[in-house]
Short mmCIF file of C-alpha atoms in Angstrom, two decimals:
data_model
loop_
_atom_site.label_atom_id
_atom_site.label_comp_id
_atom_site.label_asym_id
_atom_site.label_seq_id
_atom_site.Cartn_x
_atom_site.Cartn_y
_atom_site.Cartn_z
CA UNK I 1 13.25 -23.72 -75.05
CA UNK I 2 16.71 -22.78 -74.42
CA UNK I 3 15.81 -19.08 -75.64
CA UNK I 4 12.89 -18.80 -73.10
CA UNK I 5 15.25 -20.18 -69.94
CA UNK I 6 17.79 -17.78 -70.91
CA UNK I 7 15.11 -15.16 -70.91
CA UNK I 8 13.75 -15.83 -67.52
CA UNK I 9 17.27 -16.14 -66.03
CA UNK I 10 18.02 -12.53 -67.27
CA UNK I 11 14.84 -11.38 -65.50
CA UNK I 12 15.68 -13.10 -62.50
CA UNK I 13 19.38 -11.47 -62.63
CA UNK I 14 17.76 -7.95 -63.10
CA UNK I 15 15.29 -8.21 -60.39
CA UNK I 16 18.06 -9.17 -57.90
CA UNK I 17 20.08 -6.02 -59.24
CA UNK I 18 17.35 -3.80 -58.44
CA UNK I 19 17.04 -1.57 -55.27
CA UNK I 20 16.51 -3.61 -52.21
CA UNK I 21 13.50 -2.78 -49.89
CA UNK I 22 14.65 -1.19 -46.62
CA UNK I 23 14.05 -3.03 -43.40
CA UNK I 24 13.05 -1.24 -40.08
CA UNK I 25 13.12 -3.77 -37.14
CA UNK I 26 11.47 -3.22 -33.90
CA UNK I 27 13.26 -5.48 -31.02
CA UNK I 28 11.22 -7.37 -28.88
CA UNK I 29 13.27 -8.37 -25.69
CA UNK I 30 11.42 -10.71 -23.22
CA UNK I 31 11.65 -13.88 -21.15
CA UNK I 32 10.91 -16.57 -23.73
CA UNK I 33 12.34 -19.46 -21.96
CA UNK I 34 12.32 -20.01 -18.18
CA UNK I 35 9.77 -19.99 -15.31
CA UNK I 36 7.80 -17.17 -16.80
CA UNK I 37 8.26 -17.88 -20.49
CA UNK I 38 4.34 -18.13 -20.91
CA UNK I 39 4.19 -14.48 -20.14
CA UNK I 40 6.93 -13.47 -22.80
CA UNK I 41 5.55 -15.70 -25.23
CA UNK I 42 2.21 -14.34 -25.03
CA UNK I 43 3.38 -10.83 -25.16
CA UNK I 44 5.70 -11.95 -28.44
CA UNK I 45 2.28 -13.20 -29.90
CA UNK I 46 0.30 -10.08 -29.18
CA UNK I 47 3.49 -7.78 -30.53
CA UNK I 48 3.29 -10.14 -33.95
CA UNK I 49 -0.71 -9.46 -33.99
CA UNK I 50 -0.03 -5.77 -34.02
CA UNK I 51 2.47 -5.74 -36.57
CA UNK I 52 0.22 -8.01 -38.87
CA UNK I 53 -2.56 -5.58 -38.59
CA UNK I 54 -0.54 -2.60 -39.13
CA UNK I 55 0.90 -3.96 -42.49
CA UNK I 56 -2.55 -4.52 -43.75
CA UNK I 57 -3.26 -0.85 -43.20
CA UNK I 58 0.08 0.74 -43.75
CA UNK I 59 0.32 3.55 -46.06
CA UNK I 60 4.21 4.32 -46.06
CA UNK I 61 6.08 2.59 -48.78
CA UNK I 62 9.83 2.06 -49.46
CA UNK I 63 10.57 0.02 -46.36
CA UNK I 64 9.40 -3.03 -44.42
CA UNK I 65 8.81 -3.38 -40.74
CA UNK I 66 9.93 -6.63 -38.84
CA UNK I 67 9.91 -7.91 -35.33
CA UNK I 68 13.07 -9.13 -34.20
CA UNK I 69 12.95 -11.12 -30.95
CA UNK I 70 15.38 -11.87 -28.24
CA UNK I 71 15.23 -13.94 -25.05
CA UNK I 72 16.51 -12.27 -21.92
CA UNK I 73 15.51 -15.61 -19.93
CA UNK I 74 14.59 -13.18 -17.05
CA UNK I 75 18.31 -12.88 -16.40
CA UNK I 76 19.45 -9.37 -15.84
CA UNK I 77 23.01 -10.18 -17.29
CA UNK I 78 21.51 -11.89 -20.38
CA UNK I 79 19.27 -8.73 -20.72
CA UNK I 80 22.36 -6.44 -20.82
CA UNK I 81 23.89 -8.80 -23.57
CA UNK I 82 20.57 -8.75 -25.42
CA UNK I 83 20.64 -4.96 -25.22
CA UNK I 84 23.99 -4.53 -26.56
CA UNK I 85 23.00 -7.01 -29.23
CA UNK I 86 20.11 -4.89 -30.14
CA UNK I 87 21.67 -1.31 -30.29
CA UNK I 88 24.41 -2.95 -32.61
CA UNK I 89 21.72 -3.58 -35.19
CA UNK I 90 21.34 -0.17 -37.03
CA UNK I 91 18.06 -1.30 -38.38
CA UNK I 92 16.44 -1.45 -35.24
CA UNK I 93 14.30 1.65 -34.34
CA UNK I 94 12.88 0.82 -31.13
CA UNK I 95 12.47 -1.84 -28.30
CA UNK I 96 9.31 -3.53 -26.84
CA UNK I 97 10.64 -4.72 -23.54
CA UNK I 98 11.83 -5.82 -21.09
CA UNK I 99 9.34 -7.64 -18.69
CA UNK I 100 11.08 -7.92 -15.63
CA UNK I 101 12.21 -4.73 -13.73
CA UNK I 102 15.43 -6.53 -12.94
CA UNK I 103 16.12 -6.86 -16.56
CA UNK I 104 15.09 -3.66 -17.76
CA UNK I 105 17.14 -1.52 -15.32
CA UNK I 106 20.36 -2.67 -16.51
CA UNK I 107 19.20 -2.92 -20.09
CA UNK I 108 17.92 0.60 -20.07
CA UNK I 109 21.30 2.13 -19.77
CA UNK I 110 22.53 0.44 -22.80
CA UNK I 111 19.62 1.79 -24.64
CA UNK I 112 20.07 5.20 -23.43
CA UNK I 113 23.53 5.25 -24.35
CA UNK I 114 22.98 4.79 -27.94
CA UNK I 115 19.75 6.95 -27.95
CA UNK I 116 17.29 3.98 -28.80
CA UNK I 117 13.81 4.22 -27.33
CA UNK I 118 12.60 1.47 -25.24
CA UNK I 119 8.93 0.86 -24.13
CA UNK I 120 8.28 -1.68 -21.45
CA UNK I 121 5.06 -3.35 -21.37
CA UNK I 122 5.40 -4.55 -17.69
CA UNK I 123 8.53 -3.57 -15.72
CA UNK I 124 6.96 -1.72 -12.97
CA UNK I 125 9.86 -0.48 -10.70
CA UNK I 126 9.57 3.14 -10.01
CA UNK I 127 13.45 3.42 -10.56
CA UNK I 128 13.40 2.30 -14.24
CA UNK I 129 11.93 5.95 -15.12
CA UNK I 130 12.72 7.80 -12.45
CA UNK I 131 16.44 7.55 -13.14
CA UNK I 132 15.87 9.82 -16.20
CA UNK I 133 14.93 12.85 -14.03
CA UNK I 134 18.40 12.30 -11.86
CA UNK I 135 20.61 15.40 -12.20
CA UNK I 136 23.48 12.72 -13.18
CA UNK I 137 21.39 11.46 -16.24
CA UNK I 138 23.43 12.23 -19.43
CA UNK I 139 21.10 10.91 -22.24
CA UNK I 140 18.18 11.87 -23.71
CA UNK I 141 14.91 10.46 -22.23
CA UNK I 142 14.64 6.93 -23.92
CA UNK I 143 12.49 4.73 -21.48
CA UNK I 144 9.07 4.69 -21.50
CA UNK I 145 6.35 2.25 -20.39
CA UNK I 146 2.61 1.67 -20.82
CA UNK I 147 1.96 -0.25 -17.72
CA UNK I 148 1.60 1.55 -14.27
CA UNK I 149 4.20 1.31 -11.50
CA UNK I 150 4.90 -0.46 -8.04
CA UNK I 151 4.73 2.76 -5.76
CA UNK I 152 0.93 2.88 -6.78
CA UNK I 153 0.47 -0.90 -6.84
CA UNK I 154 2.12 -1.62 -3.58
CA UNK I 155 0.55 1.60 -1.79
CA UNK I 156 -2.74 0.44 -2.81
CA UNK I 157 -2.29 -3.01 -1.15
CA UNK I 158 -1.22 -1.40 1.72
CA UNK I 159 -3.96 0.80 1.78
CA UNK I 160 -6.30 -2.40 1.44
CA UNK I 161 -4.65 -4.30 3.87
CA UNK I 162 -5.34 -1.69 6.75
CA UNK I 163 -8.64 0.18 5.71
CA UNK I 164 -10.57 -2.94 4.34
CA UNK I 165 -8.73 -6.08 5.87
CA UNK I 166 -8.42 -4.26 8.79
CA UNK I 167 -5.15 -5.82 9.24
CA UNK I 168 -2.14 -3.95 11.04
CA UNK I 169 0.27 -6.91 11.68
CA UNK I 170 1.78 -7.96 8.44
CA UNK I 171 4.58 -10.32 7.37
CA UNK I 172 6.21 -9.38 4.13
CA UNK I 173 7.93 -11.46 1.80
CA UNK I 174 9.68 -10.66 -1.78
CA UNK I 175 11.49 -12.68 -4.22
CA UNK I 176 14.84 -10.64 -3.78
CA UNK I 177 14.27 -9.24 -7.61
CA UNK I 178 14.02 -5.43 -8.58
CA UNK I 179 10.32 -5.94 -9.00
CA UNK I 180 9.36 -8.28 -6.10
CA UNK I 181 11.49 -6.37 -3.30
CA UNK I 182 10.24 -2.77 -4.97
CA UNK I 183 6.88 -3.55 -4.84
CA UNK I 184 7.07 -5.07 -1.19
CA UNK I 185 9.03 -2.08 -0.12
CA UNK I 186 6.08 0.25 -1.43
CA UNK I 187 3.69 -2.03 0.54
CA UNK I 188 5.58 -1.56 3.76
CA UNK I 189 5.78 2.14 3.31
CA UNK I 190 2.10 2.33 2.85
CA UNK I 191 1.20 -0.06 5.70
CA UNK I 192 3.46 1.81 8.34
CA UNK I 193 2.16 5.23 7.04
CA UNK I 194 -1.22 4.40 7.92
CA UNK I 195 -0.32 3.18 11.29
CA UNK I 196 0.30 -0.63 10.67
CA UNK I 197 3.45 -2.82 11.60
CA UNK I 198 5.47 -5.05 9.53
CA UNK I 199 6.18 -7.77 11.76
CA UNK I 200 9.02 -9.14 9.23
CA UNK I 201 10.52 -8.57 5.79
CA UNK I 202 12.22 -11.40 4.43
CA UNK I 203 13.61 -12.14 0.90
CA UNK I 204 13.38 -15.72 -0.56
CA UNK I 205 15.46 -17.51 -3.66
CA UNK I 206 12.48 -18.84 -5.41
CA UNK I 207 14.66 -21.62 -6.93
CA UNK I 208 15.13 -23.11 -3.27
CA UNK I 209 11.28 -24.07 -3.60
CA UNK I 210 10.96 -25.07 0.10
CA UNK I 211 9.98 -22.29 2.29
CA UNK I 212 8.47 -23.98 5.13
CA UNK I 213 11.07 -22.82 7.78
CA UNK I 214 10.54 -19.47 7.09
CA UNK I 215 6.66 -19.94 6.80
CA UNK I 216 6.52 -21.75 10.28
CA UNK I 217 8.42 -18.80 11.79
CA UNK I 218 6.04 -16.15 10.42
CA UNK I 219 3.17 -18.24 11.64
CA UNK I 220 4.44 -18.13 14.92
CA UNK I 221 4.34 -14.14 14.84
CA UNK I 222 0.60 -14.61 14.56
CA UNK I 223 0.33 -11.81 11.28
CA UNK I 224 -2.99 -10.79 10.20
CA UNK I 225 -1.98 -10.78 6.72
CA UNK I 226 0.76 -11.81 4.54
CA UNK I 227 1.98 -9.88 1.61
CA UNK I 228 4.07 -11.33 -1.25
CA UNK I 229 5.93 -9.41 -3.84
CA UNK I 230 6.95 -11.29 -7.02
CA UNK I 231 5.79 -13.67 -9.52
CA UNK I 232 3.98 -16.65 -9.52
CA UNK I 233 6.84 -19.02 -9.68
CA UNK I 234 7.35 -18.35 -5.96
CA UNK I 235 3.93 -16.98 -5.22
CA UNK I 236 2.08 -20.38 -6.03
CA UNK I 237 4.68 -22.20 -3.58
CA UNK I 238 4.60 -19.48 -0.89
CA UNK I 239 0.64 -19.82 -0.42
CA UNK I 240 0.45 -23.39 -0.67
CA UNK I 241 3.39 -23.99 1.76
CA UNK I 242 1.79 -21.21 4.16
CA UNK I 243 -1.26 -23.18 4.33
CA UNK I 244 0.36 -26.22 4.84
CA UNK I 245 2.18 -24.79 8.20
CA UNK I 246 -1.42 -24.00 9.23
CA UNK I 247 -1.34 -20.44 8.30
CA UNK I 248 -4.84 -18.83 7.97
CA UNK I 249 -4.31 -15.08 7.68
CA UNK I 250 -5.30 -13.53 4.38
CA UNK I 251 -2.72 -13.16 1.67
CA UNK I 252 -2.38 -10.51 -0.77
CA UNK I 253 0.07 -10.92 -3.99
CA UNK I 254 1.52 -8.56 -6.58
CA UNK I 255 0.32 -8.50 -10.31
CA UNK I 256 2.68 -11.00 -11.56
CA UNK I 257 0.74 -13.63 -9.68
CA UNK I 258 -2.45 -12.99 -12.00
CA UNK I 259 -2.11 -16.10 -14.15
CA UNK I 260 -3.36 -19.49 -14.13
CA UNK I 261 -0.10 -21.05 -13.49
CA UNK I 262 -0.29 -19.28 -9.92
CA UNK I 263 -3.67 -21.20 -9.53
CA UNK I 264 -2.28 -24.25 -10.82
CA UNK I 265 0.78 -24.31 -8.29
CA UNK I 266 -1.12 -22.86 -5.12
CA UNK I 267 -3.98 -25.49 -5.72
CA UNK I 268 -6.78 -25.36 -3.18
CA UNK I 269 -4.46 -22.86 -0.86
CA UNK I 270 -5.01 -20.15 -3.76
CA UNK I 271 -9.01 -19.90 -2.53
CA UNK I 272 -9.46 -16.45 -0.92
CA UNK I 273 -5.95 -14.92 -1.95
CA UNK I 274 -6.11 -11.35 -3.20
CA UNK I 275 -3.90 -10.22 -6.17
CA UNK I 276 -3.36 -6.81 -7.54
CA UNK I 277 -3.15 -6.06 -11.07
CA UNK I 278 -1.64 -2.99 -12.89
CA UNK I 279 -4.44 -1.41 -14.85
CA UNK I 280 -7.28 -3.91 -15.96
CA UNK I 281 -6.79 -7.23 -17.91
CA UNK I 282 -7.98 -6.82 -21.36
CA UNK I 283 -11.02 -9.13 -20.42
CA UNK I 284 -12.50 -6.34 -18.47
CA UNK I 285 -11.70 -3.22 -20.90
CA UNK I 286 -14.36 -2.32 -23.25
CA UNK I 287 -11.49 -0.74 -25.24
CA UNK I 288 -9.93 -4.41 -25.75
CA UNK I 289 -12.65 -6.20 -26.89
CA UNK I 290 -11.63 -6.13 -30.45
CA UNK I 291 -8.21 -7.01 -29.65
CA UNK I 292 -9.22 -10.19 -27.90
CA UNK I 293 -11.60 -11.14 -30.60
CA UNK I 294 -8.45 -10.47 -33.04
CA UNK I 295 -6.13 -12.35 -30.83
CA UNK I 296 -8.23 -15.55 -30.46
CA UNK I 297 -9.03 -15.71 -34.27
CA UNK I 298 -5.16 -15.32 -34.98
CA UNK I 299 -4.46 -17.88 -32.16
CA UNK I 300 -7.27 -20.40 -31.70
CA UNK I 301 -7.19 -22.08 -28.40
CA UNK I 302 -4.60 -20.07 -27.16
CA UNK I 303 -5.44 -17.93 -23.80
CA UNK I 304 -4.79 -14.14 -23.86
CA UNK I 305 -2.23 -13.85 -20.98
CA UNK I 306 -2.46 -10.82 -18.56
CA UNK I 307 0.12 -8.68 -20.34
CA UNK I 308 -0.77 -9.44 -23.89
CA UNK I 309 -2.87 -6.16 -24.23
CA UNK I 310 0.21 -4.23 -23.08
CA UNK I 311 2.56 -5.85 -25.52
CA UNK I 312 0.07 -5.18 -28.48
CA UNK I 313 -0.22 -1.42 -27.16
CA UNK I 314 3.24 -0.62 -26.98
CA UNK I 315 3.85 -2.13 -30.27
CA UNK I 316 0.86 -0.37 -31.81
CA UNK I 317 2.41 2.96 -30.36
CA UNK I 318 5.75 2.45 -32.10
CA UNK I 319 4.10 1.35 -35.31
CA UNK I 320 2.08 4.70 -35.28
CA UNK I 321 5.06 6.71 -34.91
CA UNK I 322 6.85 4.93 -37.85
CA UNK I 323 3.78 5.68 -39.77
CA UNK I 324 4.10 9.23 -38.69
CA UNK I 325 7.62 10.27 -38.71
CA UNK I 326 9.24 7.42 -40.65
CA UNK I 327 11.85 4.58 -39.39
CA UNK I 328 13.99 6.77 -37.94
CA UNK I 329 15.36 6.39 -34.33
CA UNK I 330 15.89 9.95 -33.60
CA UNK I 331 12.54 10.90 -34.91
CA UNK I 332 10.64 8.17 -32.82
CA UNK I 333 12.69 9.27 -29.84
CA UNK I 334 11.64 12.87 -30.33
CA UNK I 335 7.78 11.87 -30.91
CA UNK I 336 7.26 9.55 -27.95
CA UNK I 337 6.83 12.25 -24.93
CA UNK I 338 4.02 13.79 -26.74
CA UNK I 339 2.09 10.47 -27.64
CA UNK I 340 -1.53 10.75 -27.09
CA UNK I 341 -2.59 7.29 -28.23
CA UNK I 342 -6.02 5.80 -28.07
CA UNK I 343 -5.88 2.05 -28.29
CA UNK I 344 -6.71 -1.10 -26.17
CA UNK I 345 -5.57 0.60 -22.70
CA UNK I 346 -7.63 3.38 -23.35
CA UNK I 347 -5.69 6.85 -23.89
CA UNK I 348 -1.68 6.53 -23.38
CA UNK I 349 0.15 9.70 -22.54
CA UNK I 350 3.30 9.85 -20.45
CA UNK I 351 4.23 11.84 -18.02
CA UNK I 352 7.70 13.70 -17.41
CA UNK I 353 9.41 10.51 -16.39
CA UNK I 354 8.11 8.47 -19.20
CA UNK I 355 5.38 6.67 -17.17
CA UNK I 356 1.96 6.23 -18.29
CA UNK I 357 -0.80 8.61 -16.83
CA UNK I 358 -3.06 5.69 -16.53
CA UNK I 359 -2.77 4.71 -12.89
CA UNK I 360 -5.49 2.25 -12.64
CA UNK I 361 -5.20 -0.77 -10.32
CA UNK I 362 -7.57 -3.75 -10.08
CA UNK I 363 -7.94 -6.02 -7.30
CA UNK I 364 -8.87 -9.84 -7.78
CA UNK I 365 -9.64 -12.37 -5.29
CA UNK I 366 -9.73 -16.21 -6.02
CA UNK I 367 -13.08 -17.60 -5.89
CA UNK I 368 -13.89 -21.23 -7.27
CA UNK I 369 -10.56 -21.49 -8.47
CA UNK I 370 -10.65 -18.28 -10.77
CA UNK I 371 -9.90 -14.85 -10.40
CA UNK I 372 -12.68 -12.81 -9.47
CA UNK I 373 -12.54 -8.97 -9.70
CA UNK I 374 -13.34 -7.31 -6.30
CA UNK I 375 -16.21 -4.76 -6.69
#
């Protein structure tokens, strides 16, 4: 028995001395805690699903691909700290993130300085990729995204307000974030270009939670509609309190309100509200049916969140490039501009800024407590 034991021990030692499998990591940087953690957690699940499916079909050998997650807490300072930790890990070959534009903008500079590719599944402020065309930009093109942008979304909402709602007098509210204020400015720009008038343009601190004084003042301006740029943490409260002060004008909100949490917070006041969405939710995309089925099988009883298809697509693109050029930061970065990926979102290709060429916007209205696409 002693001889057998010694033999097994020797084999174990020899195995431990053999060549170690290399690890290539894809960093996933999202808000995993805080007010919009549900969206970040959904994206994390979608990225994990993409990796698991890829592992079953992967042909390359000699290395293992892993996800390494980071929580930026929707805080720009935390996002920069996360970015610095990511670039210091030489095994990280690309980043999926961040979610918020306010986090993505400062973090993107860290990745650019270290020539590390970043693909955002949700950040929509046009400045994120546009900065790469500035003559002062000193880095390679590292920033890409699979979702469309606020200049398209805000413009779409402004056109809808004037041409469909026939509303030319609007009050505009935003949550003071790069995303919320950015999309609100794009809405105002289009509204005024079509002959409309912005009666007001106010930023709010969502953490304050009580906006009755502001909404009472806006109600006295007799707006024909109200626009809100920001996520559901503020949008649900704004809508509920606006109806509470007697405001009956139509309300249009940006896409980060397309979430069951918005309906829960706003309650009955959500009825009739309009919400724009960047692209289309996976529930409306024929190309996403297989993803939705696989997601539900992998996570029984868990709802597919609004951006999960975007996270899945971003991860799938990186994995396809690893399969094609290997787990190499430089080669992945070089291959990204010419990507033509057919996936959940249809075909994804990037323009010279790094933005997707898919500019689809979907409009929803809340009816009977549900988001219903407007035909």
